[in-house]
mmCIF file of C-alpha atoms in Angstrom:
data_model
loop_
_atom_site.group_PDB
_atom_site.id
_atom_site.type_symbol
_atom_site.label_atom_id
_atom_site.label_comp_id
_atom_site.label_asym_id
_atom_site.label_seq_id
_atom_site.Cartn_x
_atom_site.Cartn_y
_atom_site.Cartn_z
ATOM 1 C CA UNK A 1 11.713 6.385 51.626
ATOM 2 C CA UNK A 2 10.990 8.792 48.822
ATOM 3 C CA UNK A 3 11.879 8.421 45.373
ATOM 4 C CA UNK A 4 14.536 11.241 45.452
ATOM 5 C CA UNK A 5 16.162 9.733 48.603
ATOM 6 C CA UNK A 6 16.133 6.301 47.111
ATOM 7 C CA UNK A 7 17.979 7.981 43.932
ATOM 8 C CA UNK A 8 20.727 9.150 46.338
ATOM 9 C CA UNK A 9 20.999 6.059 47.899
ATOM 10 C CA UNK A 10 21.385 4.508 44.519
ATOM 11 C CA UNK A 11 24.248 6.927 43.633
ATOM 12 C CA UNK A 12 26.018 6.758 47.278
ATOM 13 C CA UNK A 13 26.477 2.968 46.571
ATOM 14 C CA UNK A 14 27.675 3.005 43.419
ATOM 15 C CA UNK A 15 30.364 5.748 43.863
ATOM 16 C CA UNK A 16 31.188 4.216 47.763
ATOM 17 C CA UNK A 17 31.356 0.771 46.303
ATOM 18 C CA UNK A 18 33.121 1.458 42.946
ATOM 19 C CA UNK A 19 30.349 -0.647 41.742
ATOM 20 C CA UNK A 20 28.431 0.645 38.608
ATOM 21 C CA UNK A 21 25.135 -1.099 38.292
ATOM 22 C CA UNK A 22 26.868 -3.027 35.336
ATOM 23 C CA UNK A 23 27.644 -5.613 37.670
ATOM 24 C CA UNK A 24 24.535 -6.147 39.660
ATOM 25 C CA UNK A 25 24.699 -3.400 42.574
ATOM 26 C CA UNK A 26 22.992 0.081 42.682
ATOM 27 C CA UNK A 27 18.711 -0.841 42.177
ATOM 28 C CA UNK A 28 16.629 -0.723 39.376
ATOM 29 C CA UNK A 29 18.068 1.060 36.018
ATOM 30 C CA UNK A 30 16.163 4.197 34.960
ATOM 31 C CA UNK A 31 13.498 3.695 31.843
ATOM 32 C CA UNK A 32 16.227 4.759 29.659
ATOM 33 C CA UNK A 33 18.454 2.064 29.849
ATOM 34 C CA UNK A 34 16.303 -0.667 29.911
ATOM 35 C CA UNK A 35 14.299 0.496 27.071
ATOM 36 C CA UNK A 36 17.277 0.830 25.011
ATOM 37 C CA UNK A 37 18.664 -2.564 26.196
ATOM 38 C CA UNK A 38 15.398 -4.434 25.286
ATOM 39 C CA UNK A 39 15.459 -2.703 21.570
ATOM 40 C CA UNK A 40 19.252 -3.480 21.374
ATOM 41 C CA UNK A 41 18.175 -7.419 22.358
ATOM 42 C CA UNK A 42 15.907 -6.760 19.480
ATOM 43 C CA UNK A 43 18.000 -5.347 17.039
ATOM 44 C CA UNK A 44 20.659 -7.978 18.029
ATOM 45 C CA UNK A 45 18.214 -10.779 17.387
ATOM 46 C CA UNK A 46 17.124 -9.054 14.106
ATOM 47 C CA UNK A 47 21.066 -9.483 13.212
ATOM 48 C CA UNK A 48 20.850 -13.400 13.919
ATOM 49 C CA UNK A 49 17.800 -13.596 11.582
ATOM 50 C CA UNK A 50 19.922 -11.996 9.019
ATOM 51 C CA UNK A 51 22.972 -14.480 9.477
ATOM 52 C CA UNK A 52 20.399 -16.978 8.138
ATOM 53 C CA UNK A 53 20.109 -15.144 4.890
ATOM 54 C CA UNK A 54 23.891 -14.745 5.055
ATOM 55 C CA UNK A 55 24.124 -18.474 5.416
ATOM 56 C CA UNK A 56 21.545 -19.485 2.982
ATOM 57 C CA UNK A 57 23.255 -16.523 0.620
ATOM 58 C CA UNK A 58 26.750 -18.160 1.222
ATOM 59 C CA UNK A 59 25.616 -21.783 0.617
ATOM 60 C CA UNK A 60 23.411 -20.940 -2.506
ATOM 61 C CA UNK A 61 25.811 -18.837 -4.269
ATOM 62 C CA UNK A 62 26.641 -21.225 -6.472
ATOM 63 C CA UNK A 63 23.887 -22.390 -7.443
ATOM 64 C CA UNK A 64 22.582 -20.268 -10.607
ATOM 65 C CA UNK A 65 21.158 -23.169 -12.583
ATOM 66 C CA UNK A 66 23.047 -22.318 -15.585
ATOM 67 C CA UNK A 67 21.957 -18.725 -15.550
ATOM 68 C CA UNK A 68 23.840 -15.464 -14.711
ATOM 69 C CA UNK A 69 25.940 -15.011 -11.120
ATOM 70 C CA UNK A 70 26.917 -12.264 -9.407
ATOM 71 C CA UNK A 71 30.043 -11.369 -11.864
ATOM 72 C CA UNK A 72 27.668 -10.742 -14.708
ATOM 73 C CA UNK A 73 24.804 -8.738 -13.057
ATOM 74 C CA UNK A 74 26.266 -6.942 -9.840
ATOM 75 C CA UNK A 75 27.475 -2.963 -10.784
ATOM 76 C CA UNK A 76 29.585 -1.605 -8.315
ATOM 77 C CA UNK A 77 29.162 1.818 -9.106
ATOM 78 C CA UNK A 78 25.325 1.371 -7.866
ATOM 79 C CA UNK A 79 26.348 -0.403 -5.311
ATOM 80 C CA UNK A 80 29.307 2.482 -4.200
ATOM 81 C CA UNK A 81 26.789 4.912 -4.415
ATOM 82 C CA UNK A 82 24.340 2.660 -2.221
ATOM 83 C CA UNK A 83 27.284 2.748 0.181
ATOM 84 C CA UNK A 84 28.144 6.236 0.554
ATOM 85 C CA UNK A 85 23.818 7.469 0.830
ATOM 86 C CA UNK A 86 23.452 4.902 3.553
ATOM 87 C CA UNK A 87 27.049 5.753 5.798
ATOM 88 C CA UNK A 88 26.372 9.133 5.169
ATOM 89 C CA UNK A 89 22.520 9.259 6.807
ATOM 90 C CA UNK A 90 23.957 7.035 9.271
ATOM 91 C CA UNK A 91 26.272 10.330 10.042
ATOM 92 C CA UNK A 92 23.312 12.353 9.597
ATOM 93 C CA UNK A 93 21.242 10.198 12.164
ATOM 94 C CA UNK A 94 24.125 10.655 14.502
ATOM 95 C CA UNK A 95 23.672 14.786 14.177
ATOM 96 C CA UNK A 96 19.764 14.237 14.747
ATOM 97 C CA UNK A 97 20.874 11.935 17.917
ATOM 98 C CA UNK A 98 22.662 15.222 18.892
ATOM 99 C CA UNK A 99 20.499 17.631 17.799
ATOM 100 C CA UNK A 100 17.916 16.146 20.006
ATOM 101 C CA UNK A 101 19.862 15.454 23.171
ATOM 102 C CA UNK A 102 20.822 19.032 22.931
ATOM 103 C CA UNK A 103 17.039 20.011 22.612
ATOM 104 C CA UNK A 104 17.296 21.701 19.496
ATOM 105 C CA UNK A 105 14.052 21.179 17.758
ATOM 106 C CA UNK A 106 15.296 23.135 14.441
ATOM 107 C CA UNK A 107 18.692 21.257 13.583
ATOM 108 C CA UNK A 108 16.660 17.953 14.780
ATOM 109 C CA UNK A 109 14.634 18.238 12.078
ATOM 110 C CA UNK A 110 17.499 19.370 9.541
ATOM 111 C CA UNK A 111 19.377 16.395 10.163
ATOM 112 C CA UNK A 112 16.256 13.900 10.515
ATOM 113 C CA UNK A 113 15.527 15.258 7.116
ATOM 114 C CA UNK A 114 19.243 14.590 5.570
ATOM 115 C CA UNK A 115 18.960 10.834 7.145
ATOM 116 C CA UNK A 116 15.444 10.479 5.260
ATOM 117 C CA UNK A 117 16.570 12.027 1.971
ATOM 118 C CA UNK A 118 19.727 9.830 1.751
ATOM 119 C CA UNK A 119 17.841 6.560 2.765
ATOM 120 C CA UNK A 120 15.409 7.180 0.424
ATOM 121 C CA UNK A 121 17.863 7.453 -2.273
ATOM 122 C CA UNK A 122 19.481 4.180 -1.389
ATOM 123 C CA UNK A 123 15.593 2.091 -1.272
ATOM 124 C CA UNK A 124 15.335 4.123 -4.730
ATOM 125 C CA UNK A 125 18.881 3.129 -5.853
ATOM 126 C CA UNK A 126 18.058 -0.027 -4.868
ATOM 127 C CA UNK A 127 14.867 -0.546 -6.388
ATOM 128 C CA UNK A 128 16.363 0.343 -9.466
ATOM 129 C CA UNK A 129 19.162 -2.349 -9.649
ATOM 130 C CA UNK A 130 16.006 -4.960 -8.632
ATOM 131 C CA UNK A 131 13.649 -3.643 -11.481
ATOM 132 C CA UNK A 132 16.629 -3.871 -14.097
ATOM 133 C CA UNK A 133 17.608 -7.727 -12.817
ATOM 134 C CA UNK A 134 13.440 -8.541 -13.077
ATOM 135 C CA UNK A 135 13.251 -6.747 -16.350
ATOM 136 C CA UNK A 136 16.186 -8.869 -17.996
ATOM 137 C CA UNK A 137 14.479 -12.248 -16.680
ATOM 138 C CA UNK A 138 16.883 -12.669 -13.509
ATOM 139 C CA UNK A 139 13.946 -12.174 -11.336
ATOM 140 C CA UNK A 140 14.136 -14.303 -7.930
ATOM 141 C CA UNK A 141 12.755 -17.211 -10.045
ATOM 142 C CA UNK A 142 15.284 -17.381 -11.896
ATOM 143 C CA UNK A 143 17.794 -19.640 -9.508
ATOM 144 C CA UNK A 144 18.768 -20.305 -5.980
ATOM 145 C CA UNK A 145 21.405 -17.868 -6.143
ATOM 146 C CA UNK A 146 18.891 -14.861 -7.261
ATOM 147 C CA UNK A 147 16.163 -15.889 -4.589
ATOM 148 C CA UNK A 148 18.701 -16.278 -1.947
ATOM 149 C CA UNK A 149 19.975 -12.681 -3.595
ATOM 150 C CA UNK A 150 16.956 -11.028 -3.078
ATOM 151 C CA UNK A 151 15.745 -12.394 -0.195
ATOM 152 C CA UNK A 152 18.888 -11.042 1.785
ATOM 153 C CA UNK A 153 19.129 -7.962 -0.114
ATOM 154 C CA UNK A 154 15.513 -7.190 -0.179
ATOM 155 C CA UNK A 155 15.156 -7.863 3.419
ATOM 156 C CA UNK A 156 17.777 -5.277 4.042
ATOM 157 C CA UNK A 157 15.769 -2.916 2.086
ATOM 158 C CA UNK A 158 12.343 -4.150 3.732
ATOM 159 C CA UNK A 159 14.464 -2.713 7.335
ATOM 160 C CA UNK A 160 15.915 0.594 5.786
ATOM 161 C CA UNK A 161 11.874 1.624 3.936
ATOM 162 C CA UNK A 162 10.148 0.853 7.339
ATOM 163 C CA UNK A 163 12.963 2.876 9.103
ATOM 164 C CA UNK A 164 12.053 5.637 6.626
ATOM 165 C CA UNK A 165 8.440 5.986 7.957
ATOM 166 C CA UNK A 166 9.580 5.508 11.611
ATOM 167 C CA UNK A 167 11.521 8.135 11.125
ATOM 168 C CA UNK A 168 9.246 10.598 9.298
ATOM 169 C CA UNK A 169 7.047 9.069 12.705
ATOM 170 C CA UNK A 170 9.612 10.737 14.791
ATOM 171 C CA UNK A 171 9.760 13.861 13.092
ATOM 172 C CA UNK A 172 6.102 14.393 13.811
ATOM 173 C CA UNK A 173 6.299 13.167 17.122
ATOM 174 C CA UNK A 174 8.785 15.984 17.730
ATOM 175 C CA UNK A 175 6.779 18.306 16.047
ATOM 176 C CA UNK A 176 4.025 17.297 17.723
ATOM 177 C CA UNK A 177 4.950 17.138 21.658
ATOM 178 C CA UNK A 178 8.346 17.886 21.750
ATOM 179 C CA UNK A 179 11.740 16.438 23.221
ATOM 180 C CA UNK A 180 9.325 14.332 25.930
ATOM 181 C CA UNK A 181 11.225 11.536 27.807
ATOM 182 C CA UNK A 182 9.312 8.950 25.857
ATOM 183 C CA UNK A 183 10.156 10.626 22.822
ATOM 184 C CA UNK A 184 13.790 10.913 23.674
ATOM 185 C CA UNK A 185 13.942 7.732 24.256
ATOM 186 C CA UNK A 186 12.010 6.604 20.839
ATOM 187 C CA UNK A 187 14.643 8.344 19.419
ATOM 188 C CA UNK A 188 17.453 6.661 20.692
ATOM 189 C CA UNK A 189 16.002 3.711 20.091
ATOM 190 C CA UNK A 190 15.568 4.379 16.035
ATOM 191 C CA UNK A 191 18.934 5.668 15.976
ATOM 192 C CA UNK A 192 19.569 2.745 16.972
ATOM 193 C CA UNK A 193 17.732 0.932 14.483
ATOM 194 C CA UNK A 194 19.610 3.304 11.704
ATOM 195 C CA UNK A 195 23.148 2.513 12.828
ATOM 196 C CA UNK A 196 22.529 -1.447 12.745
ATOM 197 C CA UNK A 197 21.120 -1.581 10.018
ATOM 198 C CA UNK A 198 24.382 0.240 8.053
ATOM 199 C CA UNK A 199 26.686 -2.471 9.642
ATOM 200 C CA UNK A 200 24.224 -5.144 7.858
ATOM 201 C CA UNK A 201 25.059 -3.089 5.190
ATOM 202 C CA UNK A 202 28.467 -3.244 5.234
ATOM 203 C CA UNK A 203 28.286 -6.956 5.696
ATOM 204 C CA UNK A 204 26.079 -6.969 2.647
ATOM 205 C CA UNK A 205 28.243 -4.984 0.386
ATOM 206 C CA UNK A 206 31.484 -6.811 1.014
ATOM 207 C CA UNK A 207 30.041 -10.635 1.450
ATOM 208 C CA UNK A 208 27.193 -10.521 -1.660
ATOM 209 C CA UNK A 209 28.965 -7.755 -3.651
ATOM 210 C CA UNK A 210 32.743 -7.804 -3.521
ATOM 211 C CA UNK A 211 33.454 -11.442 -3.068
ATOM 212 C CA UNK A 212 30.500 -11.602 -5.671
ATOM 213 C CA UNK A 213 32.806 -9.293 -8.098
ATOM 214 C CA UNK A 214 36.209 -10.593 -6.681
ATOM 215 C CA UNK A 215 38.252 -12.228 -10.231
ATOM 216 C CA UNK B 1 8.308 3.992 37.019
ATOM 217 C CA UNK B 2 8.550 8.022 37.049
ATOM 218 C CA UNK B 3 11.639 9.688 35.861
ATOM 219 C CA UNK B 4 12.785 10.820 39.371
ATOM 220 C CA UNK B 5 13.752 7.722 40.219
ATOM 221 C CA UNK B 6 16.756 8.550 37.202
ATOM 222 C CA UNK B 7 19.504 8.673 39.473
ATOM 223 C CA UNK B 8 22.783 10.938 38.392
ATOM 224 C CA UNK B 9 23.438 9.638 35.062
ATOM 225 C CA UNK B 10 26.911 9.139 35.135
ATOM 226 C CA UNK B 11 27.041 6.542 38.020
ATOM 227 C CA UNK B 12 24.544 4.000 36.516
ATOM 228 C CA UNK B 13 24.421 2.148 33.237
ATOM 229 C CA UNK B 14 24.296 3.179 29.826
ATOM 230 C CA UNK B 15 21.508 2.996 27.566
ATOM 231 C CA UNK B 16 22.699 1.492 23.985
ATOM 232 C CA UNK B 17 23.658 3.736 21.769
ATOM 233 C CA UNK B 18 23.865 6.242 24.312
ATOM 234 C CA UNK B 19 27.302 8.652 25.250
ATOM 235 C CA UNK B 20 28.444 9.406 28.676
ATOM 236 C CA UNK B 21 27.253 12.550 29.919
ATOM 237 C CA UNK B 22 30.696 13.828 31.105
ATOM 238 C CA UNK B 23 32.286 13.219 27.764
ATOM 239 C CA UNK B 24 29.684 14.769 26.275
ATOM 240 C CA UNK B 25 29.624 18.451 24.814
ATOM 241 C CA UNK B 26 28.197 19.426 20.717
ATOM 242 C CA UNK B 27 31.929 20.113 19.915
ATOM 243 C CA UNK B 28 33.046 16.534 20.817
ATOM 244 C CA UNK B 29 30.102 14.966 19.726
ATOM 245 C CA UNK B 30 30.218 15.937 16.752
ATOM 246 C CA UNK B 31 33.744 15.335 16.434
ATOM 247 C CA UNK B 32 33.117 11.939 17.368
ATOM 248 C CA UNK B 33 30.618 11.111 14.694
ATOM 249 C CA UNK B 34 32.905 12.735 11.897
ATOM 250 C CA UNK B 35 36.031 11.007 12.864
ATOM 251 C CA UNK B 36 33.571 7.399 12.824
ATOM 252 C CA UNK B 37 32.192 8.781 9.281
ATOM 253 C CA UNK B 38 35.822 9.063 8.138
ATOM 254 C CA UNK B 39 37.270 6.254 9.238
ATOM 255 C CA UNK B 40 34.265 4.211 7.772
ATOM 256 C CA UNK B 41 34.730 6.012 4.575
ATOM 257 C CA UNK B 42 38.335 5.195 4.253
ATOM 258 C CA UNK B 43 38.089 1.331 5.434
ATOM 259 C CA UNK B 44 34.870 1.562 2.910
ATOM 260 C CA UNK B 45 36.802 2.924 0.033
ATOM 261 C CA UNK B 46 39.917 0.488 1.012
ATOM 262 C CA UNK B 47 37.444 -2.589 0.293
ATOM 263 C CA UNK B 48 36.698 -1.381 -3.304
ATOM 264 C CA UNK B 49 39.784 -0.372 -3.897
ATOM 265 C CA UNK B 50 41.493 -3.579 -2.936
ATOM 266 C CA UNK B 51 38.682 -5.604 -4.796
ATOM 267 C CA UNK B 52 40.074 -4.424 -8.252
ATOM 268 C CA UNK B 53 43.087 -3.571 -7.496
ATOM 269 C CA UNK B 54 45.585 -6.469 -7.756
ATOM 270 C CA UNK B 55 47.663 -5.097 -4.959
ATOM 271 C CA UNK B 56 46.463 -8.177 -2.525
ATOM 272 C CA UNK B 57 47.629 -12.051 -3.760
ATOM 273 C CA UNK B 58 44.345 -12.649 -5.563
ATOM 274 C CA UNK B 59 42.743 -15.915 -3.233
ATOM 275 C CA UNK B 60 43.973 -13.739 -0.223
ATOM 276 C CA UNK B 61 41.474 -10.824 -1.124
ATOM 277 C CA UNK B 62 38.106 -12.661 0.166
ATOM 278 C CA UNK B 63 40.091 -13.209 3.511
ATOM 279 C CA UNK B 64 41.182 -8.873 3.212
ATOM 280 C CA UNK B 65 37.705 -8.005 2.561
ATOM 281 C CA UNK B 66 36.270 -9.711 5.509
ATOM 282 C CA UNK B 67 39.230 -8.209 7.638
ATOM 283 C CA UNK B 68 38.218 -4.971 6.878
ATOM 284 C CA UNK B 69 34.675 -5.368 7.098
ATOM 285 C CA UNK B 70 34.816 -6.583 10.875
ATOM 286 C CA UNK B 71 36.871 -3.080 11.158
ATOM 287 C CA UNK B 72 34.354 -1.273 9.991
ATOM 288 C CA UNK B 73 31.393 -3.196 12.138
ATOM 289 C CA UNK B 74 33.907 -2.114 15.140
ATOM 290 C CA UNK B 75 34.291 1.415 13.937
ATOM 291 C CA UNK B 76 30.341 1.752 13.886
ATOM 292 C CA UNK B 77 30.191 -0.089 16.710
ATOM 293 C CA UNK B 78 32.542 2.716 18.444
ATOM 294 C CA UNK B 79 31.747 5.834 17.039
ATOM 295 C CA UNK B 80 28.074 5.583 16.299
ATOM 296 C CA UNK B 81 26.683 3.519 18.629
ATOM 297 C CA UNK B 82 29.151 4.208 21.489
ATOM 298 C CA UNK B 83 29.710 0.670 22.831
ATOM 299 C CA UNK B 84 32.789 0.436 25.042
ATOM 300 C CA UNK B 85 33.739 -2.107 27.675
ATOM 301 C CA UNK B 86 33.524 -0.001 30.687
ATOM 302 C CA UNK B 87 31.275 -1.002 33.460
ATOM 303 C CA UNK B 88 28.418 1.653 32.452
ATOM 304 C CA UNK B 89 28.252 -0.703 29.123
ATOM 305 C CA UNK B 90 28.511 -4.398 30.136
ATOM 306 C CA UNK B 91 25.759 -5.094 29.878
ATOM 307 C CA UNK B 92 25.582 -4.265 26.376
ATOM 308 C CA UNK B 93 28.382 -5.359 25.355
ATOM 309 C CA UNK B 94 28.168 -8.769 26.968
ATOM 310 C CA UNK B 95 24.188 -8.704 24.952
ATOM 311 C CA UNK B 96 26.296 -8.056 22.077
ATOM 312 C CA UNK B 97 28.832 -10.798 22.246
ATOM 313 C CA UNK B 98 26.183 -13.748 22.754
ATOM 314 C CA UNK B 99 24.878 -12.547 19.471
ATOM 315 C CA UNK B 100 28.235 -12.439 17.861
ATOM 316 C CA UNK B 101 28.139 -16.275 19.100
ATOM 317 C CA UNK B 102 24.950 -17.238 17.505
ATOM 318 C CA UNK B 103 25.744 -15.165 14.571
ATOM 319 C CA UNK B 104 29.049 -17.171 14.231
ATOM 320 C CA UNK B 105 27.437 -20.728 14.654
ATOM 321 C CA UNK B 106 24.478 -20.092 12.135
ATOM 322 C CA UNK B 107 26.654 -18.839 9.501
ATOM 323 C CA UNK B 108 29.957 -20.726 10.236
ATOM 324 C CA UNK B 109 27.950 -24.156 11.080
ATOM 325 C CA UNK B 110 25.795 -23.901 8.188
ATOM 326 C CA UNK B 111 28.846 -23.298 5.620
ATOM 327 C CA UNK B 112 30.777 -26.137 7.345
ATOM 328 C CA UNK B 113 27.634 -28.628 7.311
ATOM 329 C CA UNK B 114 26.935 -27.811 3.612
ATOM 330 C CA UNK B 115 30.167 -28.210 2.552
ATOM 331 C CA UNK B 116 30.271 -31.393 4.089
ATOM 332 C CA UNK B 117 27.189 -32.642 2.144
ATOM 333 C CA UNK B 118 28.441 -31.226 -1.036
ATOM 334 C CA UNK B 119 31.665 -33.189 -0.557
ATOM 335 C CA UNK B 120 29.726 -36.460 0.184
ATOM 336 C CA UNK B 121 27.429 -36.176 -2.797
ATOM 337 C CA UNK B 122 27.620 -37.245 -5.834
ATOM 338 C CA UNK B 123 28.090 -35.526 -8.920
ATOM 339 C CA UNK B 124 25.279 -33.979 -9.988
ATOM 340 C CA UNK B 125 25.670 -35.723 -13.567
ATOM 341 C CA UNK B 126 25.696 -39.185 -12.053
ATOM 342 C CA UNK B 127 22.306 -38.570 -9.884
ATOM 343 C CA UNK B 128 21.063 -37.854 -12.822
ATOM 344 C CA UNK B 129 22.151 -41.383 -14.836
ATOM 345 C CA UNK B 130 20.719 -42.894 -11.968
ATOM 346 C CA UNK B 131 17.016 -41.144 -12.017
ATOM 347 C CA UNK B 132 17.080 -42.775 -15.714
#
């Protein structure tokens, strides 16, 4: 049996049976799925790394050793404009997602480069709020509360500047040899990468920052 | 493995992340991702607003915030990284849910453990007469 008859086969059962191969029926799943599935296991293990920090974040919160908490050093306006860069080259990652799947090399690349602008204004907007905490003495040294601070937050940051060059990685891969299935599907899998790590994000804004601000 | 053996897409699973074909279109993709980007901005701009706000009974707002940050997760979840709970995306979404259980027990069973000892200890002050 050839390939291409075995590919019919695999459609006649699922649409005969009703059966999608969700549940176990149809053959082997193209490259496509199951090299997005095995990144999303990663990405979803990469989450359960993070509810550590969470944890450790939540337990140590308290504990600033007589030195400054969250109420005196978090500002939300840094943190709102954090917010809005990273949603909005999450959009902007979803438009490259497009872009590509539509094969259109020259909006890829407009959007790709929206999605690396705006993350690279949160790292900087980022670094920024860490380099003013170090400079007043509220370095991670300073208590439990601040390492557990920037361990968490920094992580996060570690994920979205290493996304940054993956991206820039894709961008040349593009360039390079074009909408390829293997590209395609290094695509999907740093978009991805992109969307998770804005709902860390939004778990990092409202558990560290908000409750950190809340009166 | 080629990609011939790819089968008609919209009769097998879903790739994470990934739309169905038949649903698919620019228009409607895009409109998808803007209608995700504005719901996200609203339930984003509800938690800062409700922060300050006084509007919510103040020891309730921790218990708001959280509310509307699950919405969010779910509106990303939705709108940007298409999970749904047809049969295309079980798998995924049952992937998703075990880590939704480990990510509960780490963070729920470490809060509940360490509040625990924190109840059981003593004062800080007193450990400290004692070490004299």
């Amino acid at each position: 049996m050839t390939a291409a008859h075995a590919a019919d086969a695999t459609a006649e059962i699922s649409l005969e049976g009703g059966q999608a191969t969700g549940r176990g029926a149809g053959g082997p799943a193209p490259v496509r799925v199951y090299v997005g599935y095995g990144f999303w296991i990663f990405i979803l293990s990469d989450m359960v790394m993070f509810s550590a920090f969470f944890a450790a974040y939540a337990v140590l919160e308290g504990a600033t050793a007589g030195g400054p908490g969250g109420r005196q050093l978090f500002d939300l306006t840094n943190v709102a404009w954090e917010t809005a860069c990273l949603l909005l080259s999450s959009f902007a990652c979803g438009l490259a997602s497009l872009a590509a799947a539509s094969r259109n090399a020259l909006w890829f690349h407009v959007a790709m480069a929206a999605t690396f602008v705006l993350g690279a204004v949160f790292v900087g907007l980022e670094l920024k709020e860490f380099a003013g905490l170090a400079a007043a003495g509220d370095g991670p040294q300073r208590s439990a509360f601040l390492s557990a601070f920037f361990t968490l937050v920094g992580c996060h940051g570690l994920h979205v500047t290493a996304g940054l060059l993956w991206l820039l990685t894709m961008m040349a891969q593009v360039l390079a040899k074009g909408f390829r299935a293997d590209i395609l599907r290094r695509i999907l899998c740093f978009t991805l990468f992109w969307h998770a790590l804005d709902i860390i994000w939004v778990a990092i804004f409202t558990v560290v920052y908000l409750m950190g601000k809340t009166p | 493995m080629s990609e011939t053996h790819d089968a008609p897409r919209g009769e097998l699973d879903l790739a994470p992340g990934e739309e169905r074909p038949d649903a698919h279109g620019l228009a409607q993709g895009v409109r998808g991702y803007l209608v995700g980007l504005a719901l996200a901005a609203g339930l984003t701009a509800a938690s800062f607003y409700f922060c300050f706000s006084g509007l919510i009974y103040g020891p309730a707002v921790p218990a708001a915030l959280v509310a509307l940050a699950v919405a969010q997760m779910g509106v990303h979840l939705v709108f940007f990284l298409h999970l749904t709970t047809g049969p295309d995306n079980t798998n995924n979404a049952l992937a998703l849910a075990f880590g939704v259980l480990i990510v509960t027990l780490v963070i729920g069973g470490s809060l509940w453990i360490m509040a625990n000892l924190n109840h059981n200890m003593l004062p800080m002050a007193q450990i400290m007469q004692m070490q004299r």
